[in-house]
XYZ file of C-alpha atoms in Angstrom:
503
model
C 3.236 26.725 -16.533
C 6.225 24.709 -15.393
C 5.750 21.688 -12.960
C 7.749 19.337 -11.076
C 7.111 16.322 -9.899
C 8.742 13.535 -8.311
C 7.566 10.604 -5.852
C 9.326 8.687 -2.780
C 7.726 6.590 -1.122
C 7.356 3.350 1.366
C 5.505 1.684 3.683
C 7.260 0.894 6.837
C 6.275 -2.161 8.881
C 8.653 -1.080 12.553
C 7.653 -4.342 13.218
C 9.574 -6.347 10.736
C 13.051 -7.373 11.331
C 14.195 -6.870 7.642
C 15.369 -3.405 6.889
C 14.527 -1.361 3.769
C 17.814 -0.278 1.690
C 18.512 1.801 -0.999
C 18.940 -1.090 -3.219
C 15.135 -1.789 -2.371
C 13.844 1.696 -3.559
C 16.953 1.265 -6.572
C 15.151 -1.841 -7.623
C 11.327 -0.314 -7.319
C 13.006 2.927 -10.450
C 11.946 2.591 -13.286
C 15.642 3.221 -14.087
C 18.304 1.571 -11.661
C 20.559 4.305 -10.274
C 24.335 3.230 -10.975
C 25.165 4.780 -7.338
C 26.300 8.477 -8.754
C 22.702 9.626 -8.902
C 22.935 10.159 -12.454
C 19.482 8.514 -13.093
C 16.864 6.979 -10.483
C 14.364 7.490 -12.719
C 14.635 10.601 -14.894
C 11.650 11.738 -16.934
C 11.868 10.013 -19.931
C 12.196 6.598 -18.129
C 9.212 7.177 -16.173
C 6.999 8.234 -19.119
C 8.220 5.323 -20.640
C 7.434 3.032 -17.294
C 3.886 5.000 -16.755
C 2.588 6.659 -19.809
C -1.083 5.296 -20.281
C -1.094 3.290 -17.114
C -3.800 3.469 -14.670
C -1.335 4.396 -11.752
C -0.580 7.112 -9.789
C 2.236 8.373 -12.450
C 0.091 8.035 -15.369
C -2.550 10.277 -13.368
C -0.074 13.144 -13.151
C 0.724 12.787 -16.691
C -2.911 12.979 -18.057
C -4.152 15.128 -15.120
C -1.122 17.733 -16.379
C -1.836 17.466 -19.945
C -5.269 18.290 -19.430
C -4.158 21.659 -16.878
C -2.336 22.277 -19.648
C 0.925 21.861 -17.364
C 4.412 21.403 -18.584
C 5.242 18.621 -16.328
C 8.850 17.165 -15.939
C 9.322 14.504 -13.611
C 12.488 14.072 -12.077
C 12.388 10.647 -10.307
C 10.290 8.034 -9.341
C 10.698 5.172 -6.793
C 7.926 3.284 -4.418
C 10.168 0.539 -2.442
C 8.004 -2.920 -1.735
C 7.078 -1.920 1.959
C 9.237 -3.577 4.682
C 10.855 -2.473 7.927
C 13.013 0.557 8.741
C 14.116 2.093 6.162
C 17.857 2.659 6.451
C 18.926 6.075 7.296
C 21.713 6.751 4.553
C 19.037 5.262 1.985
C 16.760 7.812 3.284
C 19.342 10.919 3.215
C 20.573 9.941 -0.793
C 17.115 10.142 -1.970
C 16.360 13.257 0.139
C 18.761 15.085 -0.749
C 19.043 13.636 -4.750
C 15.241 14.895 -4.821
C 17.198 18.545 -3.385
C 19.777 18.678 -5.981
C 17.092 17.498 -8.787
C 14.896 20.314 -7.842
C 18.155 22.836 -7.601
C 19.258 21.793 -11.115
C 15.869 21.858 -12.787
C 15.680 25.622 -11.900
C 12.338 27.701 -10.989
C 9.264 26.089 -10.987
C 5.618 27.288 -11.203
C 4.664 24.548 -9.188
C 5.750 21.147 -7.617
C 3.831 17.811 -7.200
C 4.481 15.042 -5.346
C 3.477 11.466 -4.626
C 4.316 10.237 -1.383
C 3.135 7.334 0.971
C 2.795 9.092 4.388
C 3.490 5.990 6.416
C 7.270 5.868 6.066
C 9.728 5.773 8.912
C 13.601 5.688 8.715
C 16.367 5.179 11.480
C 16.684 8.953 13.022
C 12.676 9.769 11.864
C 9.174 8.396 12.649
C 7.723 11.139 10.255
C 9.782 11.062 7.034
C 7.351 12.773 4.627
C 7.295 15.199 7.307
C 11.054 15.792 7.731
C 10.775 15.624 3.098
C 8.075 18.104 2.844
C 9.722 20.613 5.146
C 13.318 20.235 3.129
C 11.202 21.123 -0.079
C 9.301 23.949 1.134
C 12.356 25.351 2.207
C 13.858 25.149 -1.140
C 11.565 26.114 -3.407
C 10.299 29.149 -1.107
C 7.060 30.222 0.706
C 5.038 30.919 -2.533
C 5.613 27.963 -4.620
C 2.557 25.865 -4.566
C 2.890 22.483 -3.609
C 0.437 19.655 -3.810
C 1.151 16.160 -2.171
C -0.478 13.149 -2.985
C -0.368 10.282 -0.300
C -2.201 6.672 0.503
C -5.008 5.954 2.258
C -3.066 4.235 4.866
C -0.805 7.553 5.395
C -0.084 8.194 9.641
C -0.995 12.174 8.299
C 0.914 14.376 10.999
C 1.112 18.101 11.374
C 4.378 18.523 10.099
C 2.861 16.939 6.643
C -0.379 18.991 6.499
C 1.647 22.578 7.435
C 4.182 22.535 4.220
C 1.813 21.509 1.797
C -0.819 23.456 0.792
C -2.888 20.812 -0.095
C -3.019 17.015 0.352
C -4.935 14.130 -1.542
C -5.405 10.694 -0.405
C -6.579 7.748 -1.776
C -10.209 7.094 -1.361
C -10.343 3.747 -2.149
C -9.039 0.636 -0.725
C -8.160 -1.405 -2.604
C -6.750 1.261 -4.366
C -8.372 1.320 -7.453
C -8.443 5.240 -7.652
C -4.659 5.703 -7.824
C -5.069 7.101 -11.474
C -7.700 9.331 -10.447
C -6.353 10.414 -7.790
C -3.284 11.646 -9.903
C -5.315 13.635 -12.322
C -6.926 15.224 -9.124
C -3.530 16.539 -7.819
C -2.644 17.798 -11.202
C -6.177 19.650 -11.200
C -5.841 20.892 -7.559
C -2.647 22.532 -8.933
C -3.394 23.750 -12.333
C -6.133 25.813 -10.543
C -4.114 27.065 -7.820
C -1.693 28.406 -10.808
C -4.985 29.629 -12.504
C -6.106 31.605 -9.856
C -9.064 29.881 -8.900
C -8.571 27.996 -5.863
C -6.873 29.337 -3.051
C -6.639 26.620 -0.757
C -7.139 26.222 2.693
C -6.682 23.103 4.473
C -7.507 22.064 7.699
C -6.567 18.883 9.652
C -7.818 16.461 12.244
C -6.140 14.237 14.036
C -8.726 11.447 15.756
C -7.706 9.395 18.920
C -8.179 6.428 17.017
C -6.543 3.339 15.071
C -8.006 0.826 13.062
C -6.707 -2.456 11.083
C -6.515 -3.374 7.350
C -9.642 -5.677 6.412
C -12.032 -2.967 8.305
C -10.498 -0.044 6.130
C -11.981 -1.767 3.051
C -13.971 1.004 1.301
C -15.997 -1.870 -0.492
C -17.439 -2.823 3.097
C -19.056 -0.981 6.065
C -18.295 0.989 7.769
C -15.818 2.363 4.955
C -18.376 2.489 2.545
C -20.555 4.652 4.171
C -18.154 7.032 5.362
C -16.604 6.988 1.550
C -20.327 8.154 0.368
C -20.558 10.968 2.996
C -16.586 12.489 2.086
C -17.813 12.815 -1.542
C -21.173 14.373 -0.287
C -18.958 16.780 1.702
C -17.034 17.601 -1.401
C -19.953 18.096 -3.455
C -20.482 21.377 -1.063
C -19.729 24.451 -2.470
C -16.373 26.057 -1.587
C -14.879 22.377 -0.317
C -12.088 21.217 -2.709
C -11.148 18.015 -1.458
C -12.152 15.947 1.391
C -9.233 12.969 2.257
C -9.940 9.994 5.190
C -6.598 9.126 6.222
C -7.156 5.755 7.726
C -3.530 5.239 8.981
C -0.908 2.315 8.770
C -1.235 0.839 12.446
C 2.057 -1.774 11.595
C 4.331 1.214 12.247
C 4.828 1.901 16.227
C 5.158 6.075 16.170
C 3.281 8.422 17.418
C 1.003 9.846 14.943
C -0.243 6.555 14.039
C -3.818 6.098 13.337
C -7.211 8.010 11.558
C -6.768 11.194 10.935
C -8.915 14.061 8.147
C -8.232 16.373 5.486
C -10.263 19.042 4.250
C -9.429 21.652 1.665
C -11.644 24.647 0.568
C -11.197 27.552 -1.250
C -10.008 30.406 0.386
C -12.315 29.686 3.632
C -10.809 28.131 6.265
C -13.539 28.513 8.557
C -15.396 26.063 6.418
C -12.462 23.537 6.019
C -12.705 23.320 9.644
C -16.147 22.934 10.414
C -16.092 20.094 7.365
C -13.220 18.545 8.905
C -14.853 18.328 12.002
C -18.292 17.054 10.881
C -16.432 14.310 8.839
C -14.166 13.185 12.126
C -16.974 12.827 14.417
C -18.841 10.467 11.356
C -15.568 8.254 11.325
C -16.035 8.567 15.477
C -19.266 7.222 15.862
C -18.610 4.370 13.482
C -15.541 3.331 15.962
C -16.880 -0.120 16.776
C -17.218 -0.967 13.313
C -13.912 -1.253 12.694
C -13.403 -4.648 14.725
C -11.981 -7.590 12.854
C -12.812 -10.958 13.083
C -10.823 -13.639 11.828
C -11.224 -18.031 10.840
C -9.476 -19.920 11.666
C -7.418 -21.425 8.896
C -9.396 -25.350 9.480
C -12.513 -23.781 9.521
C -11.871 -21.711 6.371
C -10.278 -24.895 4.118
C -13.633 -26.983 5.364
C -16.265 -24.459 3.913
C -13.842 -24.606 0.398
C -13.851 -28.213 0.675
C -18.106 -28.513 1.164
C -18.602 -25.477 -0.718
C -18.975 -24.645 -4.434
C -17.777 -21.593 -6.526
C -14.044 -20.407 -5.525
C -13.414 -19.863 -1.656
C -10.558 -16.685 -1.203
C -8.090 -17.440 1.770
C -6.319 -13.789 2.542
C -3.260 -14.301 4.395
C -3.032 -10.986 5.596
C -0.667 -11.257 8.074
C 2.024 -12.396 5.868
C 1.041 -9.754 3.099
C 4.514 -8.136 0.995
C 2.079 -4.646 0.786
C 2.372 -4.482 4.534
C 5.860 -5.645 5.250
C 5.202 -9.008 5.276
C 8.115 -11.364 4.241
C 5.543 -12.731 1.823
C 7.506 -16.762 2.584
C 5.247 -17.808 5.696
C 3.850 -21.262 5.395
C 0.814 -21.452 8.024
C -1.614 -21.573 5.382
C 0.477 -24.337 3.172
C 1.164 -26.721 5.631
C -2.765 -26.912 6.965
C -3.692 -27.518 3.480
C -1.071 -29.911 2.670
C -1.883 -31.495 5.763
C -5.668 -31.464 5.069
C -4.710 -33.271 1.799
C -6.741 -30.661 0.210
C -7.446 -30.465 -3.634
C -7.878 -28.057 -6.495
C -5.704 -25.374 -4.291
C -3.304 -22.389 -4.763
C -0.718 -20.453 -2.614
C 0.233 -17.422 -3.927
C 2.891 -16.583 -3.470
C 5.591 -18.114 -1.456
C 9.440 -16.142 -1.810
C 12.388 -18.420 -1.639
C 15.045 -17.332 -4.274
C 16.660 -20.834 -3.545
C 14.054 -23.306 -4.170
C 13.145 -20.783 -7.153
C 16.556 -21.491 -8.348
C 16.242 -25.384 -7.673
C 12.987 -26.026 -9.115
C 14.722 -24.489 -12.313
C 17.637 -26.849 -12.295
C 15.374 -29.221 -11.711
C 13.121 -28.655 -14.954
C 10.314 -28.783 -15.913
C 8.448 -32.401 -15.676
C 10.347 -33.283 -12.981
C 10.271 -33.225 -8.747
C 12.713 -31.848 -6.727
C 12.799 -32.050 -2.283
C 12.923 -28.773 -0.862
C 12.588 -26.964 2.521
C 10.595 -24.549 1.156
C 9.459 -21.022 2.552
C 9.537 -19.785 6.636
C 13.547 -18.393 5.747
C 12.941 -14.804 6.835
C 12.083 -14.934 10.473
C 10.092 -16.803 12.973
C 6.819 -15.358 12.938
C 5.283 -16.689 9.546
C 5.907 -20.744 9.772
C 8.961 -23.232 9.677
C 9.966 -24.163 6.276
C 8.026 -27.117 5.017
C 9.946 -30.519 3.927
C 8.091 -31.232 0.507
C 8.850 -33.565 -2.927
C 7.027 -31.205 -5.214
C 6.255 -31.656 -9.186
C 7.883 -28.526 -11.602
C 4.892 -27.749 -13.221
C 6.080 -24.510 -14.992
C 9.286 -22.209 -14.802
C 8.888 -18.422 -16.050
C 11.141 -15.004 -15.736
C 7.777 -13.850 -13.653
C 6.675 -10.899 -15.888
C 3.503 -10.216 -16.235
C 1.649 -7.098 -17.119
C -1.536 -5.854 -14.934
C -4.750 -6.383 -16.137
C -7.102 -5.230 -13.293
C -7.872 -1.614 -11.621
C -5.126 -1.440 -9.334
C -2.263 -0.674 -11.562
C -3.657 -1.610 -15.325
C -0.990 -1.268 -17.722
C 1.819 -1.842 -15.251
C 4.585 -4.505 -15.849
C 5.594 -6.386 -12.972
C 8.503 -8.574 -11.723
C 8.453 -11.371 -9.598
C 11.708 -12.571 -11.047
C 12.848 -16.341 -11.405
C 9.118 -18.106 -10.516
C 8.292 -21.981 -10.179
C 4.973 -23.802 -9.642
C 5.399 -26.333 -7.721
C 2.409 -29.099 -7.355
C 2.178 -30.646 -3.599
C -0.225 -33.191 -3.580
C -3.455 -31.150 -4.354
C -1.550 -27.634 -4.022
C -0.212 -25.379 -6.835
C 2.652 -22.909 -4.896
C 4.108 -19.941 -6.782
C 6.984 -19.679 -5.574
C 8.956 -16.241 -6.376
C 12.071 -14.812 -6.438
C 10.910 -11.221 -5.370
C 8.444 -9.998 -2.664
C 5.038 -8.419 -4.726
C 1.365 -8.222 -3.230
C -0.636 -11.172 -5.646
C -3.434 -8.314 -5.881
C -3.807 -9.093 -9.751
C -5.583 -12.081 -10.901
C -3.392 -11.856 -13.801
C -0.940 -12.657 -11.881
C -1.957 -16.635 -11.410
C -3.085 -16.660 -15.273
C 0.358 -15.248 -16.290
C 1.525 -18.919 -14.878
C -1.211 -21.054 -16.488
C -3.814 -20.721 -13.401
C -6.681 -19.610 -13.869
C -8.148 -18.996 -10.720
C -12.143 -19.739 -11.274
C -11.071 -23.035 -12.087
C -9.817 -23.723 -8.791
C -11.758 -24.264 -5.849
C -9.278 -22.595 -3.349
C -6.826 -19.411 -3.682
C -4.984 -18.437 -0.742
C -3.459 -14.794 -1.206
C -0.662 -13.082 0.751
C -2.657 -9.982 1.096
C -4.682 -8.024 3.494
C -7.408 -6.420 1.397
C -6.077 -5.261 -2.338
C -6.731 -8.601 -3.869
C -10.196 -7.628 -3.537
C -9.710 -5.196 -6.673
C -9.923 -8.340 -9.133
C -10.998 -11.153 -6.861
C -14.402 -9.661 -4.924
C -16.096 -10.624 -8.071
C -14.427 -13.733 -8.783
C -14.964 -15.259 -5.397
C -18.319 -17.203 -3.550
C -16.469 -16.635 0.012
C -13.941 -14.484 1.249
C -12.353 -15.224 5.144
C -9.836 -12.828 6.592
C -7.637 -15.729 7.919
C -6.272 -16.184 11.580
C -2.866 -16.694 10.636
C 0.594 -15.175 12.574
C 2.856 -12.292 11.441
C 3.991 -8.810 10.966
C 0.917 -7.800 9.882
C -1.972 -9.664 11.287
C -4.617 -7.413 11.979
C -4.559 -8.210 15.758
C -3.906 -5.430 18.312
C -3.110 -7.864 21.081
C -0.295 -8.944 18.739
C 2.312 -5.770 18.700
C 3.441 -4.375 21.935
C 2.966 -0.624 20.847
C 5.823 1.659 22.498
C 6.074 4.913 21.086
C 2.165 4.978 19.776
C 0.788 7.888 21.386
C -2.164 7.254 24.312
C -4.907 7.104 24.940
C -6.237 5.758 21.785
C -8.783 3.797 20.716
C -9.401 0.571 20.974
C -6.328 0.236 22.930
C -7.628 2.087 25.885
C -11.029 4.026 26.832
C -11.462 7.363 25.139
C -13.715 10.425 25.786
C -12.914 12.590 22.528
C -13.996 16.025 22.702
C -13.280 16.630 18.590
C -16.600 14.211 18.560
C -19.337 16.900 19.744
């Protein structure tokens, strides 16, 4: 059996002020498109990128081999999430995914990795408007299976094209691989003959934030455990929580459910049901509560073992600009000791650290360059402590295997702080990350982390305390800070709801 497969995909933050272009999805191929479409990631590039990773690619690869599929991927490209995506970048990769598909010829099947939380200029839905454009090409009969993220905004106009849909179950993500070899499952037995799926979906008047979507913590962790029980029941195929990406102001933002069963979609209804009223009468679980950053850098300071600062709101897997220094200049000012910031992008004082050298100190304003919302830059005389090309590869669950590029990267040494400071924008989810630059971050008694809740993959383990931080930004986890316009209402928290779906 012949399969397809391709992925497009971003995370869209309406709320940040820097657009997303094609050169930011060019840059995230595993082989840079010249312009003419000629490559963007053809197959043998993203075997080469993927192949025995434990990502979302190298799940479809293994997940086909095992189906006994003959998969061909045709390109690959997951832009670092950021605001709007630009219109004509969205249109060139639509319609190169069209003419890829067209030139590849008939297909037993198609499968696809998308995000489900990406917006462009002219649509809030894009994997919407994408899924539609496919199932119109490759016919009513062609089965198509979708894989998406846990944060996907899940709409109709996804679920009604696809005839079945896997999320993540896991955040952090840690089941990306396995979630990949699912798909390729889902599909080999539709192709098979034994599964003939029937989904259902449920949209629930509700939205929640980041830390409290944390399947390693209630009430995630609970309602993790009963999905799997639900999919443990015969006939049910797949059960996917679709926790929603509440930094991007369109309608369908917020929780929404899943279910596929075979052949009986009677019973993917009643499932998806039961499992939206258990995610309904956790509701007031899902409330955040943030330090202050003081309060935070005094327990690390009178505490032993490693204290873990996440600087959610300025986190690059969310939109953030990834250069806010709230959390810097408190610590600098606190003259604390034994600390890390990770990371900090400024491609200038990258670039002056380096012709500074090694050994030596250089003044810089560094960080705060994007906008207003994350900090002012901060006036320091730091030490060059190391200069590196920022390769490293990934060592922990999240994307083992996978090479990543921060580009030109300094450590700088402020008083009692170690800064990375990067030329590119990339969640520090990885503790390899920090050792890839001589830190090793159990040595230290403080690591504050652009990120939301995926550092957790390598550093719940490595830490004695973790604080969500009370810090500004495009994505702090703070409903009072976004004035919501085209979110759909009522919904909760935001206002009082009575949901029938609950009884």
């Amino acid at each position: 059996m012949r399969v397809l497969s391709a992925c497009i995909a971003h995370e869209t933050n309406t709320f940040s002020a820097v657009p997303t272009t094609l050169a930011d999805f060019r840059h995230a191929s595993p082989q840079p498109d010249p312009g003419d479409g000629t490559s963007f990631g053809g197959d043998a590039a993203i075997r080469q990128a993927f192949a025995g990773t434990h990502s979302m690619a190298g799940g479809f690869l293994d997940g086909a081999n095992e189906q006994g599929l003959d998969l061909e991927m045709l390109l690959w490209t997951f832009a670092t999430p950021g605001g709007i995506v630009l219109q004509e970048a969205y249109e060139y990769l639509r319609d190169l995914l069209l003419r890829r598909l067209r030139q590849a010829g008939p297909a037993d099947g198609i499968l696809l990795h998308l995000h489900g939380a990406m917006v462009s200029e002219e649509h809030e839905d894009v994997e919407g408007d994408l899924l539609t454009a496919v199932r119109q090409q490759i016919g009513p009969r062609t089965p198509l299976v979708v894989t998406t993220d846990l944060h996907a905004n899940m709409t109709a106009a996804m679920a009604t094209p696809a005839d079945t849909i896997v999320g993540y179950d896991e955040y952090p993500h840690n089941d990306m691989y396995e979630r990949g070899v699912e798909g390729a499952r889902l599909l080999g037995d539709m192709l098979a003959g034994r599964l003939s799926p029937a989904m259902a979906y449920r949209q629930l008047p509700l939205i929640t934030m980041p830390p409290k979507q944390c399947t390693i913590i209630e009430p995630m962790r609970s309602l993790l455990a009963f999905a799997h029980e639900l999919e443990a029941r015969p006939g049910i195929a797949n059960v996917t929580l679709a926790m929603g990406f509440p930094f991007a102001d369109i309608h369908d933002a917020g929780v929404s459910v899943l279910v596929t069963a075979d052949s009986d979609r009677a019973l993917a209804e009643a499932t998806a049901d039961e499992m939206a009223a258990a995610i309904w009468a956790r509701r007031d679980d899902f409330t955040v509560r943030l330090t202050p950053v003081p309060e935070a850098i005094e327990y690390a300071r009178t505490h032993e073992g490693l204290t873990v600062l996440a600087d959610g709101s300025d986190n690059p897997g969310g939109g953030g600009p990834c250069d806010g220094t709230v959390v810097l200049q408190h610590l600098i000012e606190a003259d604390m000791q034994d600390a890390v910031v990770a990371i900090i992008v400024d491609p200038d004082s990258a670039e002056r650290a380096a012709q500074a050298g090694v050994g030596n100190n250089v003044s810089l304003m560094l960080g705060g360059k994007t906008d207003d919302r994350h900090g002012a830059p901060v006036p320091v005389t730091a030490y060059v402590r190391l200069i590196s090309d920022g390769t490293f590869v990934e060592q922990g669950p999240m994307g083992r295997g996978v090479t990543a590029q921060l580009g030109r990267t300094a450590v700088l040494v402020v008083g009692g702080v170690e800064v990375v400071v990067t030329e590119r924008r990339l969640q520090p989810l990885d503790a390899e990350l920090l050792r890839s630059v001589g830190i090793e971050p159990t040595r230290r008694r403080l690591v504050a982390l652009k990120s939301a809740v995926h550092f957790r993959s390598t550093y719940q383990d490595l830490a004695a305390r973790i604080f969500d931080l009370d810090t500004p930004g495009v994505h702090r986890p703070d409903f009072a800070a976004y004035e919501y316009r085209r979110l759909r209402r009522p919904l909760y928290p935001l206002d009082d709801v009575s949901w029938p779906g609950a009884s």
